[in-house]
Amino acid sequence: MQKFKRVLVANRGEIAIRVFRACRELGIRSVAIYSEEDKNSLFRTLADESYQIGKGKSPIDAYLSIGEIIELAKAKNVPLTGGSMLKFSETIREMKEKVQAMGEDFVSGSLSAPLNMENPYSGFFFYSSHLCEMTMEVFGYHPKAVYAQRHNGGSVAAIVDYGDFCVTNHYNDGAYLYAGSIFGKKEQLVREVSLDGCGEKECDAFVEMLRTGKMAHSYEELAAPVFFLNAVKRSYESGKPEEIRWP
């Protein structure tokens, strides 16, 4: 059974520090990525190896250099860990299983999450990345296009086109609530997305990855929400439907 000898953490700050400490306790080398602005940050110094990404770019654009991150991970033969812990929610798992169980009876669905356009670090990307990852975990990792519009002040609504069906994303400004619904021909499922235990399940998946040598999500699945979210942002800025630009 192959086990990972190194782990690249596509994250920063306190979360990255916790992962690096866990790696050290397990005898696994840790790899950090950092932007120019983070070159003196604590998380970088605690990693066994660190590599700058997005040279010449702003902090946000640097960490969105997903192609560069994946190439680095593959070159160093390390797995990626990170992303939204909400994809480990029991509610998201329940919704995913419901979509699969419905089969051809599945019609559409929706998911909603908070939005904070005024967040000083990443604006639109602060909470909305959670919604993109929940959507892909439930409905699939290859949507084709999105059409997003601003409404009710700062909120954003997006129609996500999967080709055979569409789902709706609601980015709600000022409302801290995660919720979802599944609609079939004969039944429906409506749930508030529970955050209970998400962090623990994410840690369990990380430890399992280290033990078995198998990533919970592929490189492509970890990268997919970035391209999805970029299309959402382009669409609400242009007011037109936007295709998701896959690499």
GROMACS .gro file of C-alpha atoms in nm:
model
  247
    1MET     CA    1   0.000   0.000   0.000
    2GLN     CA    2   0.151   0.333  -0.112
    3LYS     CA    3   0.162   0.609   0.148
    4PHE     CA    4   0.232   0.975   0.094
    5LYS     CA    5   0.568   1.102   0.210
    6ARG     CA    6   0.480   1.468   0.158
    7VAL     CA    7   0.161   1.674   0.164
    8LEU     CA    8   0.105   2.006  -0.013
    9VAL     CA    9  -0.141   2.225   0.175
   10ALA     CA   10  -0.332   2.462  -0.054
   11ASN     CA   11  -0.428   2.686   0.236
   12ARG     CA   12  -0.281   2.953   0.460
   13GLY     CA   13  -0.304   3.080   0.816
   14GLU     CA   14  -0.425   2.880   1.115
   15ILE     CA   15  -0.566   2.589   0.913
   16ALA     CA   16  -0.235   2.536   0.735
   17ILE     CA   17  -0.046   2.557   1.065
   18ARG     CA   18  -0.261   2.282   1.217
   19VAL     CA   19  -0.204   2.055   0.917
   20PHE     CA   20   0.172   2.116   0.928
   21ARG     CA   21   0.183   2.023   1.296
   22ALA     CA   22  -0.016   1.706   1.227
   23CYS     CA   23   0.225   1.613   0.948
   24ARG     CA   24   0.521   1.662   1.178
   25GLU     CA   25   0.367   1.433   1.440
   26LEU     CA   26   0.307   1.170   1.171
   27GLY     CA   27   0.658   1.201   1.028
   28ILE     CA   28   0.534   1.338   0.693
   29ARG     CA   29   0.703   1.631   0.518
   30SER     CA   30   0.477   1.932   0.459
   31VAL     CA   31   0.481   2.160   0.156
   32ALA     CA   32   0.345   2.517   0.162
   33ILE     CA   33   0.256   2.759  -0.115
   34TYR     CA   34   0.264   3.134  -0.058
   35SER     CA   35   0.218   3.465  -0.235
   36GLU     CA   36   0.471   3.749  -0.229
   37GLU     CA   37   0.277   3.919   0.053
   38ASP     CA   38   0.291   3.603   0.266
   39LYS     CA   39   0.662   3.536   0.231
   40ASN     CA   40   0.721   3.620   0.600
   41SER     CA   41   0.404   3.458   0.735
   42LEU     CA   42   0.421   3.201   1.014
   43PHE     CA   43   0.252   2.923   0.817
   44ARG     CA   44   0.528   2.932   0.556
   45THR     CA   45   0.807   2.900   0.811
   46LEU     CA   46   0.644   2.599   0.980
   47ALA     CA   47   0.635   2.394   0.658
   48ASP     CA   48   0.927   2.170   0.565
   49GLU     CA   49   0.921   2.305   0.209
   50SER     CA   50   0.763   2.619   0.064
   51TYR     CA   51   0.723   2.753  -0.288
   52GLN     CA   52   0.606   3.090  -0.412
   53ILE     CA   53   0.320   3.093  -0.663
   54GLY     CA   54   0.168   3.366  -0.875
   55LYS     CA   55   0.476   3.585  -0.898
   56GLY     CA   56   0.382   3.940  -0.991
   57LYS     CA   57   0.014   3.884  -0.908
   58SER     CA   58  -0.207   4.022  -0.629
   59PRO     CA   59  -0.259   3.797  -0.322
   60ILE     CA   60  -0.600   3.681  -0.444
   61ASP     CA   61  -0.485   3.613  -0.800
   62ALA     CA   62  -0.172   3.437  -0.672
   63TYR     CA   63  -0.371   3.183  -0.469
   64LEU     CA   64  -0.608   3.136  -0.764
   65SER     CA   65  -0.318   3.019  -0.983
   66ILE     CA   66  -0.469   2.674  -0.967
   67GLY     CA   67  -0.288   2.540  -1.272
   68GLU     CA   68   0.044   2.634  -1.116
   69ILE     CA   69  -0.055   2.468  -0.786
   70ILE     CA   70  -0.154   2.143  -0.955
   71GLU     CA   71   0.164   2.132  -1.163
   72LEU     CA   72   0.369   2.189  -0.846
   73ALA     CA   73   0.184   1.912  -0.663
   74LYS     CA   74   0.235   1.667  -0.947
   75ALA     CA   75   0.601   1.763  -0.989
   76LYS     CA   76   0.667   1.707  -0.618
   77ASN     CA   77   0.449   1.392  -0.615
   78VAL     CA   78   0.237   1.517  -0.327
   79PRO     CA   79  -0.141   1.520  -0.272
   80LEU     CA   80  -0.341   1.837  -0.225
   81THR     CA   81  -0.556   1.894   0.080
   82GLY     CA   82  -0.782   2.191   0.140
   83GLY     CA   83  -1.099   2.344   0.004
   84SER     CA   84  -1.430   2.382   0.182
   85MET     CA   85  -1.497   2.157   0.479
   86LEU     CA   86  -1.870   2.193   0.403
   87LYS     CA   87  -1.850   1.927   0.134
   88PHE     CA   88  -1.807   1.687   0.428
   89SER     CA   89  -2.140   1.794   0.580
   90GLU     CA   90  -2.384   1.512   0.653
   91THR     CA   91  -2.651   1.722   0.481
   92ILE     CA   92  -2.446   1.748   0.164
   93ARG     CA   93  -2.389   1.372   0.171
   94GLU     CA   94  -2.765   1.318   0.214
   95MET     CA   95  -2.845   1.549  -0.079
   96LYS     CA   96  -2.587   1.381  -0.302
   97GLU     CA   97  -2.730   1.037  -0.226
   98LYS     CA   98  -3.082   1.164  -0.292
   99VAL     CA   99  -2.983   1.293  -0.638
  100GLN     CA  100  -2.822   0.957  -0.717
  101ALA     CA  101  -3.123   0.763  -0.588
  102MET     CA  102  -3.367   0.970  -0.794
  103GLY     CA  103  -3.186   0.889  -1.116
  104GLU     CA  104  -3.393   0.998  -1.416
  105ASP     CA  105  -3.660   1.135  -1.181
  106PHE     CA  106  -3.424   1.411  -1.068
  107VAL     CA  107  -3.528   1.752  -1.207
  108SER     CA  108  -3.328   2.031  -1.040
  109GLY     CA  109  -3.202   2.167  -0.711
  110SER     CA  110  -3.070   2.471  -0.529
  111LEU     CA  111  -2.813   2.567  -0.267
  112SER     CA  112  -2.764   2.890  -0.076
  113ALA     CA  113  -2.478   3.034   0.129
  114PRO     CA  114  -2.377   3.366   0.286
  115LEU     CA  115  -2.201   3.635   0.085
  116ASN     CA  116  -1.983   3.916   0.217
  117MET     CA  117  -1.881   4.148  -0.064
  118GLU     CA  118  -1.703   4.379   0.180
  119ASN     CA  119  -1.465   4.119   0.322
  120PRO     CA  120  -1.127   4.300   0.314
  121TYR     CA  121  -0.924   3.997   0.212
  122SER     CA  122  -1.117   3.832  -0.069
  123GLY     CA  123  -1.455   4.004  -0.118
  124PHE     CA  124  -1.689   3.784  -0.323
  125PHE     CA  125  -1.464   3.478  -0.282
  126PHE     CA  126  -1.478   3.472   0.101
  127TYR     CA  127  -1.794   3.263   0.149
  128SER     CA  128  -1.900   3.188  -0.208
  129SER     CA  129  -1.629   2.926  -0.259
  130HIS     CA  130  -1.816   2.710  -0.004
  131LEU     CA  131  -2.128   2.724  -0.220
  132CYS     CA  132  -1.940   2.626  -0.535
  133GLU     CA  133  -1.786   2.324  -0.365
  134MET     CA  134  -2.115   2.211  -0.210
  135THR     CA  135  -2.283   2.242  -0.550
  136MET     CA  136  -2.020   2.031  -0.723
  137GLU     CA  137  -2.018   1.768  -0.451
  138VAL     CA  138  -2.395   1.723  -0.480
  139PHE     CA  139  -2.461   1.771  -0.852
  140GLY     CA  140  -2.127   1.693  -1.019
  141TYR     CA  141  -1.790   1.848  -1.092
  142HIS     CA  142  -1.843   1.952  -1.455
  143PRO     CA  143  -2.110   2.219  -1.498
  144LYS     CA  144  -2.099   2.388  -1.838
  145ALA     CA  145  -2.204   2.750  -1.780
  146VAL     CA  146  -2.350   2.997  -1.530
  147TYR     CA  147  -2.573   3.302  -1.547
  148ALA     CA  148  -2.545   3.524  -1.239
  149GLN     CA  149  -2.720   3.850  -1.148
  150ARG     CA  150  -2.711   4.085  -0.851
  151HIS     CA  151  -3.039   4.138  -0.666
  152ASN     CA  152  -3.172   4.257  -0.330
  153GLY     CA  153  -2.878   4.486  -0.268
  154GLY     CA  154  -2.560   4.281  -0.259
  155SER     CA  155  -2.695   3.929  -0.307
  156VAL     CA  156  -2.622   3.720  -0.617
  157ALA     CA  157  -2.836   3.450  -0.781
  158ALA     CA  158  -2.678   3.213  -1.033
  159ILE     CA  159  -2.829   2.955  -1.267
  160VAL     CA  160  -2.581   2.669  -1.310
  161ASP     CA  161  -2.620   2.482  -1.639
  162TYR     CA  162  -2.514   2.116  -1.636
  163GLY     CA  163  -2.644   2.047  -1.986
  164ASP     CA  164  -2.914   1.797  -1.890
  165PHE     CA  165  -3.042   2.003  -1.596
  166CYS     CA  166  -2.993   2.332  -1.414
  167VAL     CA  167  -2.953   2.418  -1.047
  168THR     CA  168  -2.971   2.751  -0.868
  169ASN     CA  169  -2.712   2.907  -0.640
  170HIS     CA  170  -2.812   3.185  -0.400
  171TYR     CA  171  -2.532   3.397  -0.253
  172ASN     CA  172  -2.713   3.585   0.025
  173ASP     CA  173  -2.560   3.907   0.149
  174GLY     CA  174  -2.606   3.952   0.524
  175ALA     CA  175  -2.781   3.618   0.587
  176TYR     CA  176  -2.560   3.359   0.756
  177LEU     CA  177  -2.745   3.048   0.642
  178TYR     CA  178  -2.650   2.743   0.437
  179ALA     CA  179  -2.945   2.555   0.286
  180GLY     CA  180  -3.031   2.327  -0.003
  181SER     CA  181  -3.314   2.155  -0.187
  182ILE     CA  182  -3.352   1.868  -0.432
  183PHE     CA  183  -3.651   1.848  -0.667
  184GLY     CA  184  -3.767   1.528  -0.834
  185LYS     CA  185  -4.071   1.436  -1.039
  186LYS     CA  186  -4.241   1.275  -0.739
  187GLU     CA  187  -4.057   1.401  -0.431
  188GLN     CA  188  -3.837   1.673  -0.294
  189LEU     CA  189  -3.584   1.723  -0.018
  190VAL     CA  190  -3.535   2.057   0.161
  191ARG     CA  191  -3.267   2.096   0.426
  192GLU     CA  192  -3.068   2.351   0.621
  193VAL     CA  193  -2.707   2.246   0.571
  194SER     CA  194  -2.565   2.139   0.906
  195LEU     CA  195  -2.212   2.252   0.988
  196ASP     CA  196  -2.187   2.012   1.282
  197GLY     CA  197  -1.889   1.782   1.260
  198CYS     CA  198  -1.763   1.915   0.925
  199GLY     CA  199  -1.421   1.997   1.063
  200GLU     CA  200  -1.385   1.657   1.227
  201LYS     CA  201  -1.490   1.473   0.910
  202GLU     CA  202  -1.244   1.677   0.704
  203CYS     CA  203  -0.966   1.582   0.946
  204ASP     CA  204  -1.074   1.217   0.932
  205ALA     CA  205  -1.056   1.224   0.552
  206PHE     CA  206  -0.711   1.384   0.570
  207VAL     CA  207  -0.580   1.118   0.810
  208GLU     CA  208  -0.733   0.843   0.596
  209MET     CA  209  -0.554   0.988   0.295
  210LEU     CA  210  -0.225   0.970   0.478
  211ARG     CA  211  -0.289   0.611   0.590
  212THR     CA  212  -0.404   0.473   0.257
  213GLY     CA  213  -0.222   0.688   0.005
  214LYS     CA  214  -0.551   0.778  -0.168
  215MET     CA  215  -0.682   1.134  -0.204
  216ALA     CA  216  -1.047   1.192  -0.110
  217HIS     CA  217  -1.080   1.418  -0.415
  218SER     CA  218  -0.873   1.424  -0.732
  219TYR     CA  219  -0.651   1.716  -0.834
  220GLU     CA  220  -0.913   1.811  -1.091
  221GLU     CA  221  -1.200   1.802  -0.838
  222LEU     CA  222  -1.007   2.021  -0.596
  223ALA     CA  223  -0.935   2.268  -0.876
  224ALA     CA  224  -1.283   2.269  -1.032
  225PRO     CA  225  -1.450   2.517  -0.789
  226VAL     CA  226  -1.197   2.787  -0.885
  227PHE     CA  227  -1.301   2.780  -1.251
  228PHE     CA  228  -1.668   2.759  -1.149
  229LEU     CA  229  -1.638   3.059  -0.918
  230ASN     CA  230  -1.445   3.264  -1.175
  231ALA     CA  231  -1.731   3.209  -1.421
  232VAL     CA  232  -1.987   3.321  -1.160
  233LYS     CA  233  -1.789   3.638  -1.095
  234ARG     CA  234  -1.749   3.713  -1.467
  235SER     CA  235  -2.122   3.659  -1.522
  236TYR     CA  236  -2.251   3.889  -1.248
  237GLU     CA  237  -2.004   4.156  -1.362
  238SER     CA  238  -2.103   4.128  -1.729
  239GLY     CA  239  -2.472   4.051  -1.676
  240LYS     CA  240  -2.446   3.773  -1.934
  241PRO     CA  241  -2.419   3.392  -1.925
  242GLU     CA  242  -2.061   3.274  -1.907
  243GLU     CA  243  -1.912   2.939  -2.002
  244ILE     CA  244  -1.691   2.777  -1.741
  245ARG     CA  245  -1.338   2.785  -1.880
  246TRP     CA  246  -1.179   2.455  -1.799
  247PRO     CA  247  -0.803   2.419  -1.851
   0.00000   0.00000   0.00000
